């Protein structure tokens, strides 16, 4: 039994290809003892897509001990590496920072050309880091708008940023509207294919409770820049760079707040350093269910991560046993987890060799990308 670690008072069940008829062990579940009964149960290993078979996770017997962990995100921290080293940094830290900065400058020269590289570096620094964001339709377009600004193409950057803001509003309404058929707004929007009235769109999404508190005002701020830049205004000629930078920073704030990963979004469990897990009560909230859950693995506290050519993937034991834990207890168990029990690729391979396989991992092309780091 060396390869089968104990958890919640029972051994983790070896991987099975089919649903097993099992005798449930006596276990403690939130302080209530369960009787020993003969039951049929399903584990994530019995599901075609395992940890990513989101539609069927309600059927697994250990779902009370699992939470959704998103690990598909986009970011770019290049601007921070271009800053000067701190005066009070240790000399070896300064030297390493300067080496990294020089490497980034050479990369920017290769990407944007050497003729105006000083402007490229200044624009990159002024723009600031691209915030962590879940992978969605906006990431590529956001990156293109940022690259336009770095290149000194301020009007394309300005207009594309404003257009992307409108596109995000449209996506949110059209992707989520069928969840709000009882809303008084539904009869006005269910047949429309696009929306260009930003205030109306923000009002609808606000009434639905989709937008987080500071996101609506940020959209209205971006709408002002959009109206001034898209419609004729002679002042645009003199404020083009300033407006483009303001628009990109405002859009970045919207994305960071609404689509961010390491912010203060209410759907993530508190006190889980280094990871974000979706609260049980938010799993069926339309925004979370539509945009975040599909990018998540359904994991227990001893899950591991594996970096493959396709990105990060989740590894996990396939059965944590019956019972339930609330979000606070899940966070406590995560913080207290034994590093030696965290699932690794080596554990997966060893379990396969001995045909024990207590590990669940994605197979084939059905497993989603686990991460996407912008260049």
mmCIF file of C-alpha atoms in Angstrom:
data_model
loop_
_atom_site.group_PDB
_atom_site.id
_atom_site.type_symbol
_atom_site.label_atom_id
_atom_site.label_comp_id
_atom_site.label_asym_id
_atom_site.label_seq_id
_atom_site.Cartn_x
_atom_site.Cartn_y
_atom_site.Cartn_z
ATOM 1 C CA UNK A 1 0.000 0.000 0.000
ATOM 2 C CA UNK A 2 3.023 2.318 -0.230
ATOM 3 C CA UNK A 3 1.580 4.132 -3.202
ATOM 4 C CA UNK A 4 -1.834 4.633 -1.632
ATOM 5 C CA UNK A 5 -1.755 7.470 0.881
ATOM 6 C CA UNK A 6 -4.391 7.694 3.599
ATOM 7 C CA UNK A 7 -6.899 10.537 3.516
ATOM 8 C CA UNK A 8 -10.045 11.326 5.514
ATOM 9 C CA UNK A 9 -9.769 8.050 7.405
ATOM 10 C CA UNK A 10 -9.678 5.720 4.394
ATOM 11 C CA UNK A 11 -7.364 4.710 1.574
ATOM 12 C CA UNK A 12 -7.756 6.473 -1.727
ATOM 13 C CA UNK A 13 -9.392 4.160 -4.224
ATOM 14 C CA UNK A 14 -7.159 2.978 -7.088
ATOM 15 C CA UNK A 15 -8.058 4.252 -10.529
ATOM 16 C CA UNK A 16 -10.877 2.296 -12.143
ATOM 17 C CA UNK A 17 -12.132 2.457 -15.705
ATOM 18 C CA UNK A 18 -15.754 1.862 -14.714
ATOM 19 C CA UNK A 19 -18.116 2.725 -11.877
ATOM 20 C CA UNK A 20 -17.493 0.448 -8.903
ATOM 21 C CA UNK A 21 -19.974 -1.057 -6.455
ATOM 22 C CA UNK A 22 -18.299 -0.183 -3.155
ATOM 23 C CA UNK A 23 -18.921 -0.310 0.566
ATOM 24 C CA UNK A 24 -18.563 3.208 1.949
ATOM 25 C CA UNK A 25 -16.276 3.382 4.965
ATOM 26 C CA UNK A 26 -17.324 4.930 8.258
ATOM 27 C CA UNK A 27 -16.027 8.486 8.055
ATOM 28 C CA UNK A 28 -16.456 11.828 9.723
ATOM 29 C CA UNK A 29 -18.242 14.405 7.554
ATOM 30 C CA UNK A 30 -18.626 17.851 9.135
ATOM 31 C CA UNK A 31 -18.924 16.243 12.532
ATOM 32 C CA UNK A 32 -21.606 13.718 11.505
ATOM 33 C CA UNK A 33 -20.795 10.015 11.371
ATOM 34 C CA UNK A 34 -21.950 8.194 8.273
ATOM 35 C CA UNK A 35 -23.250 4.641 8.497
ATOM 36 C CA UNK A 36 -21.539 1.827 6.605
ATOM 37 C CA UNK A 37 -23.748 1.220 3.581
ATOM 38 C CA UNK A 38 -23.361 -0.429 0.218
ATOM 39 C CA UNK A 39 -23.500 2.221 -2.506
ATOM 40 C CA UNK A 40 -22.560 2.802 -6.098
ATOM 41 C CA UNK A 41 -20.377 5.863 -6.546
ATOM 42 C CA UNK A 42 -18.540 7.709 -9.251
ATOM 43 C CA UNK A 43 -15.078 9.264 -9.119
ATOM 44 C CA UNK A 44 -13.477 11.766 -11.485
ATOM 45 C CA UNK A 45 -11.575 8.827 -13.004
ATOM 46 C CA UNK A 46 -14.885 7.427 -14.264
ATOM 47 C CA UNK A 47 -15.660 10.599 -16.231
ATOM 48 C CA UNK A 48 -14.475 10.886 -19.859
ATOM 49 C CA UNK A 49 -12.683 14.196 -19.210
ATOM 50 C CA UNK A 50 -11.916 13.619 -15.546
ATOM 51 C CA UNK A 51 -11.002 16.807 -13.713
ATOM 52 C CA UNK A 52 -12.344 18.848 -16.644
ATOM 53 C CA UNK A 53 -15.681 17.058 -17.102
ATOM 54 C CA UNK A 54 -17.532 20.016 -15.606
ATOM 55 C CA UNK A 55 -21.040 18.930 -16.543
ATOM 56 C CA UNK A 56 -20.775 15.701 -14.564
ATOM 57 C CA UNK A 57 -18.892 16.704 -11.434
ATOM 58 C CA UNK A 58 -22.118 16.782 -9.427
ATOM 59 C CA UNK A 59 -22.151 12.991 -9.653
ATOM 60 C CA UNK A 60 -18.754 12.294 -8.034
ATOM 61 C CA UNK A 61 -18.955 11.176 -4.440
ATOM 62 C CA UNK A 62 -16.096 13.354 -3.174
ATOM 63 C CA UNK A 63 -17.334 16.607 -4.744
ATOM 64 C CA UNK A 64 -17.739 18.073 -1.241
ATOM 65 C CA UNK A 65 -13.977 17.853 -0.819
ATOM 66 C CA UNK A 66 -13.142 19.451 -4.167
ATOM 67 C CA UNK A 67 -13.173 22.983 -5.539
ATOM 68 C CA UNK A 68 -12.601 24.465 -8.978
ATOM 69 C CA UNK A 69 -9.090 25.801 -9.484
ATOM 70 C CA UNK A 70 -8.611 27.981 -12.600
ATOM 71 C CA UNK A 71 -5.174 27.901 -14.113
ATOM 72 C CA UNK A 72 -5.481 29.446 -17.544
ATOM 73 C CA UNK A 73 -4.362 33.028 -17.539
ATOM 74 C CA UNK A 74 -2.611 35.750 -19.481
ATOM 75 C CA UNK A 75 -0.165 38.398 -18.298
ATOM 76 C CA UNK A 76 2.927 40.378 -19.279
ATOM 77 C CA UNK A 77 5.298 41.726 -16.647
ATOM 78 C CA UNK A 78 7.943 43.067 -19.065
ATOM 79 C CA UNK A 79 7.555 46.734 -17.957
ATOM 80 C CA UNK A 80 8.641 45.965 -14.381
ATOM 81 C CA UNK A 81 11.951 44.560 -15.605
ATOM 82 C CA UNK A 82 12.801 47.879 -17.312
ATOM 83 C CA UNK A 83 12.822 49.933 -14.108
ATOM 84 C CA UNK A 84 16.094 51.078 -12.556
ATOM 85 C CA UNK A 85 17.347 48.958 -9.651
ATOM 86 C CA UNK A 86 16.607 50.254 -6.187
ATOM 87 C CA UNK A 87 19.323 52.288 -4.497
ATOM 88 C CA UNK A 88 19.245 50.131 -1.388
ATOM 89 C CA UNK A 89 19.200 46.762 -3.156
ATOM 90 C CA UNK A 90 22.024 44.348 -2.471
ATOM 91 C CA UNK A 91 24.728 44.425 -5.137
ATOM 92 C CA UNK A 92 24.088 40.900 -6.373
ATOM 93 C CA UNK A 93 20.369 41.666 -6.703
ATOM 94 C CA UNK A 94 21.180 44.858 -8.618
ATOM 95 C CA UNK A 95 23.486 42.985 -10.964
ATOM 96 C CA UNK A 96 20.877 40.334 -11.695
ATOM 97 C CA UNK A 97 18.202 42.979 -12.338
ATOM 98 C CA UNK A 98 20.465 44.894 -14.731
ATOM 99 C CA UNK A 99 21.282 41.675 -16.578
ATOM 100 C CA UNK A 100 17.583 40.873 -16.941
ATOM 101 C CA UNK A 101 16.825 44.447 -18.018
ATOM 102 C CA UNK A 102 19.484 44.340 -20.731
ATOM 103 C CA UNK A 103 18.087 41.057 -21.972
ATOM 104 C CA UNK A 104 14.567 42.534 -22.172
ATOM 105 C CA UNK A 105 15.851 45.615 -24.022
ATOM 106 C CA UNK A 106 17.531 43.404 -26.616
ATOM 107 C CA UNK A 107 14.305 41.428 -27.002
ATOM 108 C CA UNK A 108 12.304 44.622 -27.533
ATOM 109 C CA UNK A 109 14.831 45.805 -30.132
ATOM 110 C CA UNK A 110 14.494 42.516 -31.986
ATOM 111 C CA UNK A 111 10.697 42.703 -31.856
ATOM 112 C CA UNK A 112 10.087 46.382 -32.633
ATOM 113 C CA UNK A 113 13.319 47.398 -34.372
ATOM 114 C CA UNK A 114 16.263 49.494 -33.216
ATOM 115 C CA UNK A 115 15.432 52.769 -34.958
ATOM 116 C CA UNK A 116 13.068 54.045 -32.245
ATOM 117 C CA UNK A 117 13.938 51.623 -29.460
ATOM 118 C CA UNK A 118 14.216 54.395 -26.854
ATOM 119 C CA UNK A 119 10.581 55.349 -27.553
ATOM 120 C CA UNK A 120 9.580 51.677 -27.445
ATOM 121 C CA UNK A 121 11.180 51.274 -24.021
ATOM 122 C CA UNK A 122 9.563 54.448 -22.670
ATOM 123 C CA UNK A 123 6.138 53.455 -23.998
ATOM 124 C CA UNK A 124 6.486 49.994 -22.485
ATOM 125 C CA UNK A 125 7.383 51.441 -19.090
ATOM 126 C CA UNK A 126 4.568 54.004 -19.207
ATOM 127 C CA UNK A 127 2.048 51.366 -20.178
ATOM 128 C CA UNK A 128 2.868 49.178 -17.198
ATOM 129 C CA UNK A 129 2.318 45.477 -16.685
ATOM 130 C CA UNK A 130 -0.529 43.643 -18.299
ATOM 131 C CA UNK A 131 -2.699 42.339 -15.482
ATOM 132 C CA UNK A 132 -3.381 38.675 -14.784
ATOM 133 C CA UNK A 133 -6.547 37.716 -16.621
ATOM 134 C CA UNK A 134 -8.349 34.494 -17.330
ATOM 135 C CA UNK A 135 -8.080 33.322 -20.915
ATOM 136 C CA UNK A 136 -11.010 34.652 -22.910
ATOM 137 C CA UNK A 137 -11.879 36.443 -26.153
ATOM 138 C CA UNK A 138 -10.294 39.731 -25.060
ATOM 139 C CA UNK A 139 -6.691 38.629 -24.427
ATOM 140 C CA UNK A 140 -5.350 38.641 -27.990
ATOM 141 C CA UNK A 141 -7.013 41.932 -28.923
ATOM 142 C CA UNK A 142 -5.835 43.550 -25.713
ATOM 143 C CA UNK A 143 -2.300 42.460 -26.521
ATOM 144 C CA UNK A 144 -2.538 43.881 -30.045
ATOM 145 C CA UNK A 145 -3.738 47.257 -28.737
ATOM 146 C CA UNK A 146 -0.871 47.363 -26.249
ATOM 147 C CA UNK A 147 1.651 46.510 -28.973
ATOM 148 C CA UNK A 148 0.294 49.302 -31.143
ATOM 149 C CA UNK A 149 0.901 51.788 -28.313
ATOM 150 C CA UNK A 150 4.418 50.465 -27.670
ATOM 151 C CA UNK A 151 5.165 50.918 -31.384
ATOM 152 C CA UNK A 152 4.034 54.549 -31.249
ATOM 153 C CA UNK A 153 0.831 53.887 -33.215
ATOM 154 C CA UNK A 154 -1.285 55.859 -30.793
ATOM 155 C CA UNK A 155 -4.486 56.354 -32.802
ATOM 156 C CA UNK A 156 -4.819 52.639 -33.707
ATOM 157 C CA UNK A 157 -4.117 51.839 -30.064
ATOM 158 C CA UNK A 158 -6.775 54.295 -28.904
ATOM 159 C CA UNK A 159 -9.504 53.200 -31.295
ATOM 160 C CA UNK A 160 -8.858 49.468 -30.887
ATOM 161 C CA UNK A 161 -8.899 49.777 -27.104
ATOM 162 C CA UNK A 162 -12.257 51.540 -27.174
ATOM 163 C CA UNK A 163 -13.629 49.003 -29.651
ATOM 164 C CA UNK A 164 -12.488 46.169 -27.393
ATOM 165 C CA UNK A 165 -14.278 47.752 -24.440
ATOM 166 C CA UNK A 166 -17.504 47.727 -26.453
ATOM 167 C CA UNK A 167 -16.855 44.152 -27.538
ATOM 168 C CA UNK A 168 -16.455 43.041 -23.909
ATOM 169 C CA UNK A 169 -19.788 44.639 -22.994
ATOM 170 C CA UNK A 170 -21.480 42.890 -25.927
ATOM 171 C CA UNK A 171 -19.981 39.541 -25.037
ATOM 172 C CA UNK A 172 -21.081 39.813 -21.422
ATOM 173 C CA UNK A 173 -24.681 40.572 -22.367
ATOM 174 C CA UNK A 174 -25.013 37.998 -25.150
ATOM 175 C CA UNK A 175 -23.101 35.245 -23.345
ATOM 176 C CA UNK A 176 -25.104 35.652 -20.136
ATOM 177 C CA UNK A 177 -28.567 36.880 -21.159
ATOM 178 C CA UNK A 178 -30.208 33.453 -21.251
ATOM 179 C CA UNK A 179 -29.492 33.170 -17.519
ATOM 180 C CA UNK A 180 -31.633 36.250 -16.904
ATOM 181 C CA UNK A 181 -34.801 35.565 -18.892
ATOM 182 C CA UNK A 182 -36.948 36.782 -16.013
ATOM 183 C CA UNK A 183 -35.185 40.164 -16.030
ATOM 184 C CA UNK A 184 -37.260 43.142 -17.261
ATOM 185 C CA UNK A 185 -34.346 43.912 -19.613
ATOM 186 C CA UNK A 186 -34.566 40.570 -21.399
ATOM 187 C CA UNK A 187 -37.366 41.526 -23.816
ATOM 188 C CA UNK A 188 -35.229 44.459 -25.025
ATOM 189 C CA UNK A 189 -32.065 42.465 -25.644
ATOM 190 C CA UNK A 190 -32.861 38.851 -26.469
ATOM 191 C CA UNK A 191 -33.071 39.464 -30.245
ATOM 192 C CA UNK A 192 -30.338 42.063 -30.602
ATOM 193 C CA UNK A 193 -26.967 41.090 -32.039
ATOM 194 C CA UNK A 194 -24.979 44.079 -30.780
ATOM 195 C CA UNK A 195 -25.159 47.035 -28.417
ATOM 196 C CA UNK A 196 -23.501 50.427 -28.858
ATOM 197 C CA UNK A 197 -25.199 52.222 -25.967
ATOM 198 C CA UNK A 198 -22.603 51.726 -23.250
ATOM 199 C CA UNK A 199 -24.695 53.232 -20.466
ATOM 200 C CA UNK A 200 -27.575 50.900 -21.252
ATOM 201 C CA UNK A 201 -25.243 47.891 -21.390
ATOM 202 C CA UNK A 202 -23.633 48.835 -18.071
ATOM 203 C CA UNK A 203 -27.081 49.351 -16.545
ATOM 204 C CA UNK A 204 -28.248 45.906 -17.678
ATOM 205 C CA UNK A 205 -25.119 44.133 -16.437
ATOM 206 C CA UNK A 206 -25.274 46.077 -13.181
ATOM 207 C CA UNK A 207 -28.901 45.092 -12.579
ATOM 208 C CA UNK A 208 -27.984 41.475 -13.234
ATOM 209 C CA UNK A 209 -25.178 41.727 -10.676
ATOM 210 C CA UNK A 210 -22.577 40.725 -13.266
ATOM 211 C CA UNK A 211 -20.202 43.690 -12.984
ATOM 212 C CA UNK A 212 -18.129 44.125 -9.859
ATOM 213 C CA UNK A 213 -18.556 47.506 -8.102
ATOM 214 C CA UNK A 214 -15.772 49.515 -9.781
ATOM 215 C CA UNK A 215 -16.144 48.017 -13.251
ATOM 216 C CA UNK A 216 -19.252 49.917 -14.374
ATOM 217 C CA UNK A 217 -17.749 53.382 -13.701
ATOM 218 C CA UNK A 218 -14.563 52.319 -15.521
ATOM 219 C CA UNK A 219 -16.622 51.387 -18.596
ATOM 220 C CA UNK A 220 -18.323 54.793 -18.510
ATOM 221 C CA UNK A 221 -14.900 56.450 -18.260
ATOM 222 C CA UNK A 222 -13.718 54.494 -21.295
ATOM 223 C CA UNK A 223 -16.942 55.407 -23.129
ATOM 224 C CA UNK A 224 -15.996 59.083 -22.861
ATOM 225 C CA UNK A 225 -12.668 58.407 -24.545
ATOM 226 C CA UNK A 226 -14.405 56.311 -27.156
ATOM 227 C CA UNK A 227 -16.872 59.050 -28.076
ATOM 228 C CA UNK A 228 -14.143 61.667 -28.335
ATOM 229 C CA UNK A 229 -11.851 59.509 -30.483
ATOM 230 C CA UNK A 230 -14.270 57.673 -32.772
ATOM 231 C CA UNK A 231 -16.448 60.721 -33.494
ATOM 232 C CA UNK A 232 -14.830 63.831 -34.907
ATOM 233 C CA UNK A 233 -13.089 65.986 -32.321
ATOM 234 C CA UNK A 234 -10.139 68.190 -33.375
ATOM 235 C CA UNK A 235 -8.687 67.919 -29.858
ATOM 236 C CA UNK A 236 -7.814 64.287 -30.579
ATOM 237 C CA UNK A 237 -4.777 65.386 -32.614
ATOM 238 C CA UNK A 238 -3.097 66.986 -29.603
ATOM 239 C CA UNK A 239 -4.030 64.380 -26.991
ATOM 240 C CA UNK A 240 -3.627 61.168 -28.993
ATOM 241 C CA UNK A 241 -0.857 59.555 -26.910
ATOM 242 C CA UNK A 242 -2.369 60.706 -23.639
ATOM 243 C CA UNK A 243 -5.811 59.398 -24.613
ATOM 244 C CA UNK A 244 -4.432 56.088 -25.870
ATOM 245 C CA UNK A 245 -2.501 55.547 -22.646
ATOM 246 C CA UNK A 246 -5.521 56.484 -20.543
ATOM 247 C CA UNK A 247 -7.778 54.165 -22.530
ATOM 248 C CA UNK A 248 -5.387 51.228 -22.205
ATOM 249 C CA UNK A 249 -4.960 51.748 -18.473
ATOM 250 C CA UNK A 250 -8.731 51.996 -18.013
ATOM 251 C CA UNK A 251 -9.343 48.857 -20.051
ATOM 252 C CA UNK A 252 -6.600 47.102 -18.115
ATOM 253 C CA UNK A 253 -8.338 48.058 -14.878
ATOM 254 C CA UNK A 254 -11.641 46.660 -16.182
ATOM 255 C CA UNK A 255 -10.020 43.367 -17.172
ATOM 256 C CA UNK A 256 -8.070 43.086 -13.935
ATOM 257 C CA UNK A 257 -11.142 43.695 -11.796
ATOM 258 C CA UNK A 258 -13.676 41.598 -13.703
ATOM 259 C CA UNK A 259 -11.531 38.866 -15.254
ATOM 260 C CA UNK A 260 -8.576 38.884 -12.871
ATOM 261 C CA UNK A 261 -7.122 35.907 -11.057
ATOM 262 C CA UNK A 262 -5.214 37.303 -8.096
ATOM 263 C CA UNK A 263 -7.452 40.213 -7.126
ATOM 264 C CA UNK A 264 -10.217 40.571 -4.586
ATOM 265 C CA UNK A 265 -12.931 38.975 -6.712
ATOM 266 C CA UNK A 266 -15.721 37.717 -4.412
ATOM 267 C CA UNK A 267 -15.934 34.293 -6.062
ATOM 268 C CA UNK A 268 -12.496 33.175 -4.824
ATOM 269 C CA UNK A 269 -11.910 31.541 -1.445
ATOM 270 C CA UNK A 270 -9.895 33.662 0.982
ATOM 271 C CA UNK A 271 -6.569 32.677 2.557
ATOM 272 C CA UNK A 272 -5.219 30.257 -0.066
ATOM 273 C CA UNK A 273 -1.736 31.680 -0.778
ATOM 274 C CA UNK A 274 -0.486 31.096 -4.301
ATOM 275 C CA UNK A 275 -3.766 29.717 -5.655
ATOM 276 C CA UNK A 276 -7.362 30.755 -6.193
ATOM 277 C CA UNK A 277 -10.270 28.358 -5.704
ATOM 278 C CA UNK A 278 -13.888 29.119 -6.566
ATOM 279 C CA UNK A 279 -16.248 29.298 -3.625
ATOM 280 C CA UNK A 280 -18.908 26.607 -3.632
ATOM 281 C CA UNK A 281 -21.724 29.188 -3.590
ATOM 282 C CA UNK A 282 -20.372 30.839 -6.768
ATOM 283 C CA UNK A 283 -20.051 27.748 -8.945
ATOM 284 C CA UNK A 284 -23.452 28.358 -10.544
ATOM 285 C CA UNK A 285 -23.236 32.154 -10.717
ATOM 286 C CA UNK A 286 -23.615 32.856 -14.474
ATOM 287 C CA UNK A 287 -20.399 34.872 -14.926
ATOM 288 C CA UNK A 288 -18.308 32.339 -13.008
ATOM 289 C CA UNK A 289 -19.989 29.342 -14.607
ATOM 290 C CA UNK A 290 -19.555 30.761 -18.111
ATOM 291 C CA UNK A 291 -16.037 32.187 -17.977
ATOM 292 C CA UNK A 292 -14.061 30.681 -15.085
ATOM 293 C CA UNK A 293 -15.308 27.161 -14.330
ATOM 294 C CA UNK A 294 -14.572 25.900 -17.894
ATOM 295 C CA UNK A 295 -10.914 26.870 -17.374
ATOM 296 C CA UNK A 296 -10.677 25.068 -14.040
ATOM 297 C CA UNK A 297 -9.697 21.661 -12.753
ATOM 298 C CA UNK A 298 -11.943 20.108 -10.077
ATOM 299 C CA UNK A 299 -9.354 19.365 -7.409
ATOM 300 C CA UNK A 300 -8.832 18.380 -3.813
ATOM 301 C CA UNK A 301 -6.240 20.034 -1.618
ATOM 302 C CA UNK A 302 -3.425 17.651 -2.597
ATOM 303 C CA UNK A 303 -3.632 18.336 -6.334
ATOM 304 C CA UNK A 304 -0.458 18.990 -8.293
ATOM 305 C CA UNK A 305 0.397 20.796 -11.529
ATOM 306 C CA UNK A 306 2.304 19.511 -14.534
ATOM 307 C CA UNK A 307 3.830 21.744 -17.212
ATOM 308 C CA UNK A 308 3.471 20.144 -20.633
ATOM 309 C CA UNK A 309 3.955 21.349 -24.194
ATOM 310 C CA UNK A 310 0.269 22.316 -24.172
ATOM 311 C CA UNK A 311 0.515 24.322 -20.953
ATOM 312 C CA UNK A 312 -0.214 23.603 -17.295
ATOM 313 C CA UNK A 313 -2.431 20.648 -16.419
ATOM 314 C CA UNK A 314 -3.868 19.502 -13.092
ATOM 315 C CA UNK A 315 -2.931 16.195 -11.465
ATOM 316 C CA UNK A 316 -4.918 14.793 -8.574
ATOM 317 C CA UNK A 317 -6.027 11.766 -6.598
ATOM 318 C CA UNK A 318 -9.314 10.632 -7.997
ATOM 319 C CA UNK A 319 -11.130 9.925 -4.703
ATOM 320 C CA UNK A 320 -10.910 11.931 -1.491
ATOM 321 C CA UNK A 321 -13.721 9.972 0.117
ATOM 322 C CA UNK A 322 -17.256 10.972 1.116
ATOM 323 C CA UNK A 323 -18.157 13.985 3.189
ATOM 324 C CA UNK A 324 -18.081 17.717 2.757
ATOM 325 C CA UNK A 325 -15.926 20.652 3.813
ATOM 326 C CA UNK A 326 -16.906 24.302 3.680
ATOM 327 C CA UNK A 327 -14.741 26.911 1.963
ATOM 328 C CA UNK A 328 -12.952 27.970 5.155
ATOM 329 C CA UNK A 329 -12.056 24.381 5.992
ATOM 330 C CA UNK A 330 -10.907 23.745 2.431
ATOM 331 C CA UNK A 331 -8.598 26.754 2.727
ATOM 332 C CA UNK A 332 -7.256 25.472 6.054
ATOM 333 C CA UNK A 333 -6.593 22.013 4.626
ATOM 334 C CA UNK A 334 -4.881 23.572 1.610
ATOM 335 C CA UNK A 335 -2.576 25.668 3.804
ATOM 336 C CA UNK A 336 -1.764 22.647 5.977
ATOM 337 C CA UNK A 337 -1.275 20.107 3.206
ATOM 338 C CA UNK A 338 1.697 17.768 3.385
ATOM 339 C CA UNK A 339 4.059 18.569 0.469
ATOM 340 C CA UNK A 340 5.006 14.902 0.216
ATOM 341 C CA UNK A 341 1.394 14.044 -0.675
ATOM 342 C CA UNK A 342 1.018 16.655 -3.418
ATOM 343 C CA UNK A 343 0.585 14.758 -6.686
ATOM 344 C CA UNK A 344 3.541 14.880 -9.072
ATOM 345 C CA UNK A 345 4.289 13.448 -12.499
ATOM 346 C CA UNK A 346 6.655 10.980 -10.836
ATOM 347 C CA UNK A 347 3.847 9.710 -8.603
ATOM 348 C CA UNK A 348 1.633 9.251 -11.659
ATOM 349 C CA UNK A 349 4.277 7.239 -13.488
ATOM 350 C CA UNK A 350 5.112 5.145 -10.414
ATOM 351 C CA UNK A 351 1.439 4.367 -9.835
ATOM 352 C CA UNK A 352 1.071 3.297 -13.454
ATOM 353 C CA UNK A 353 4.064 0.998 -13.248
ATOM 354 C CA UNK A 354 2.579 -0.765 -10.237
ATOM 355 C CA UNK A 355 -0.920 -0.603 -11.763
ATOM 356 C CA UNK A 356 -2.232 1.136 -8.681
ATOM 357 C CA UNK A 357 -2.932 4.516 -10.331
ATOM 358 C CA UNK A 358 -4.555 6.483 -7.495
ATOM 359 C CA UNK A 359 -4.023 9.532 -9.679
ATOM 360 C CA UNK A 360 -6.430 11.274 -12.013
ATOM 361 C CA UNK A 361 -4.969 13.260 -14.866
ATOM 362 C CA UNK A 362 -6.263 14.520 -18.212
ATOM 363 C CA UNK A 363 -5.912 12.331 -21.249
ATOM 364 C CA UNK A 364 -5.675 13.163 -24.947
ATOM 365 C CA UNK A 365 -6.810 16.375 -26.543
ATOM 366 C CA UNK A 366 -9.799 16.922 -24.233
ATOM 367 C CA UNK A 367 -7.691 18.485 -21.514
ATOM 368 C CA UNK A 368 -7.643 22.293 -21.771
ATOM 369 C CA UNK A 369 -4.595 24.490 -21.762
ATOM 370 C CA UNK A 370 -3.547 25.281 -18.220
ATOM 371 C CA UNK A 371 -1.839 28.584 -18.914
ATOM 372 C CA UNK A 372 -0.982 31.162 -21.489
ATOM 373 C CA UNK A 373 1.722 33.705 -20.755
ATOM 374 C CA UNK A 374 1.798 36.656 -23.078
ATOM 375 C CA UNK A 375 5.204 37.457 -24.585
#
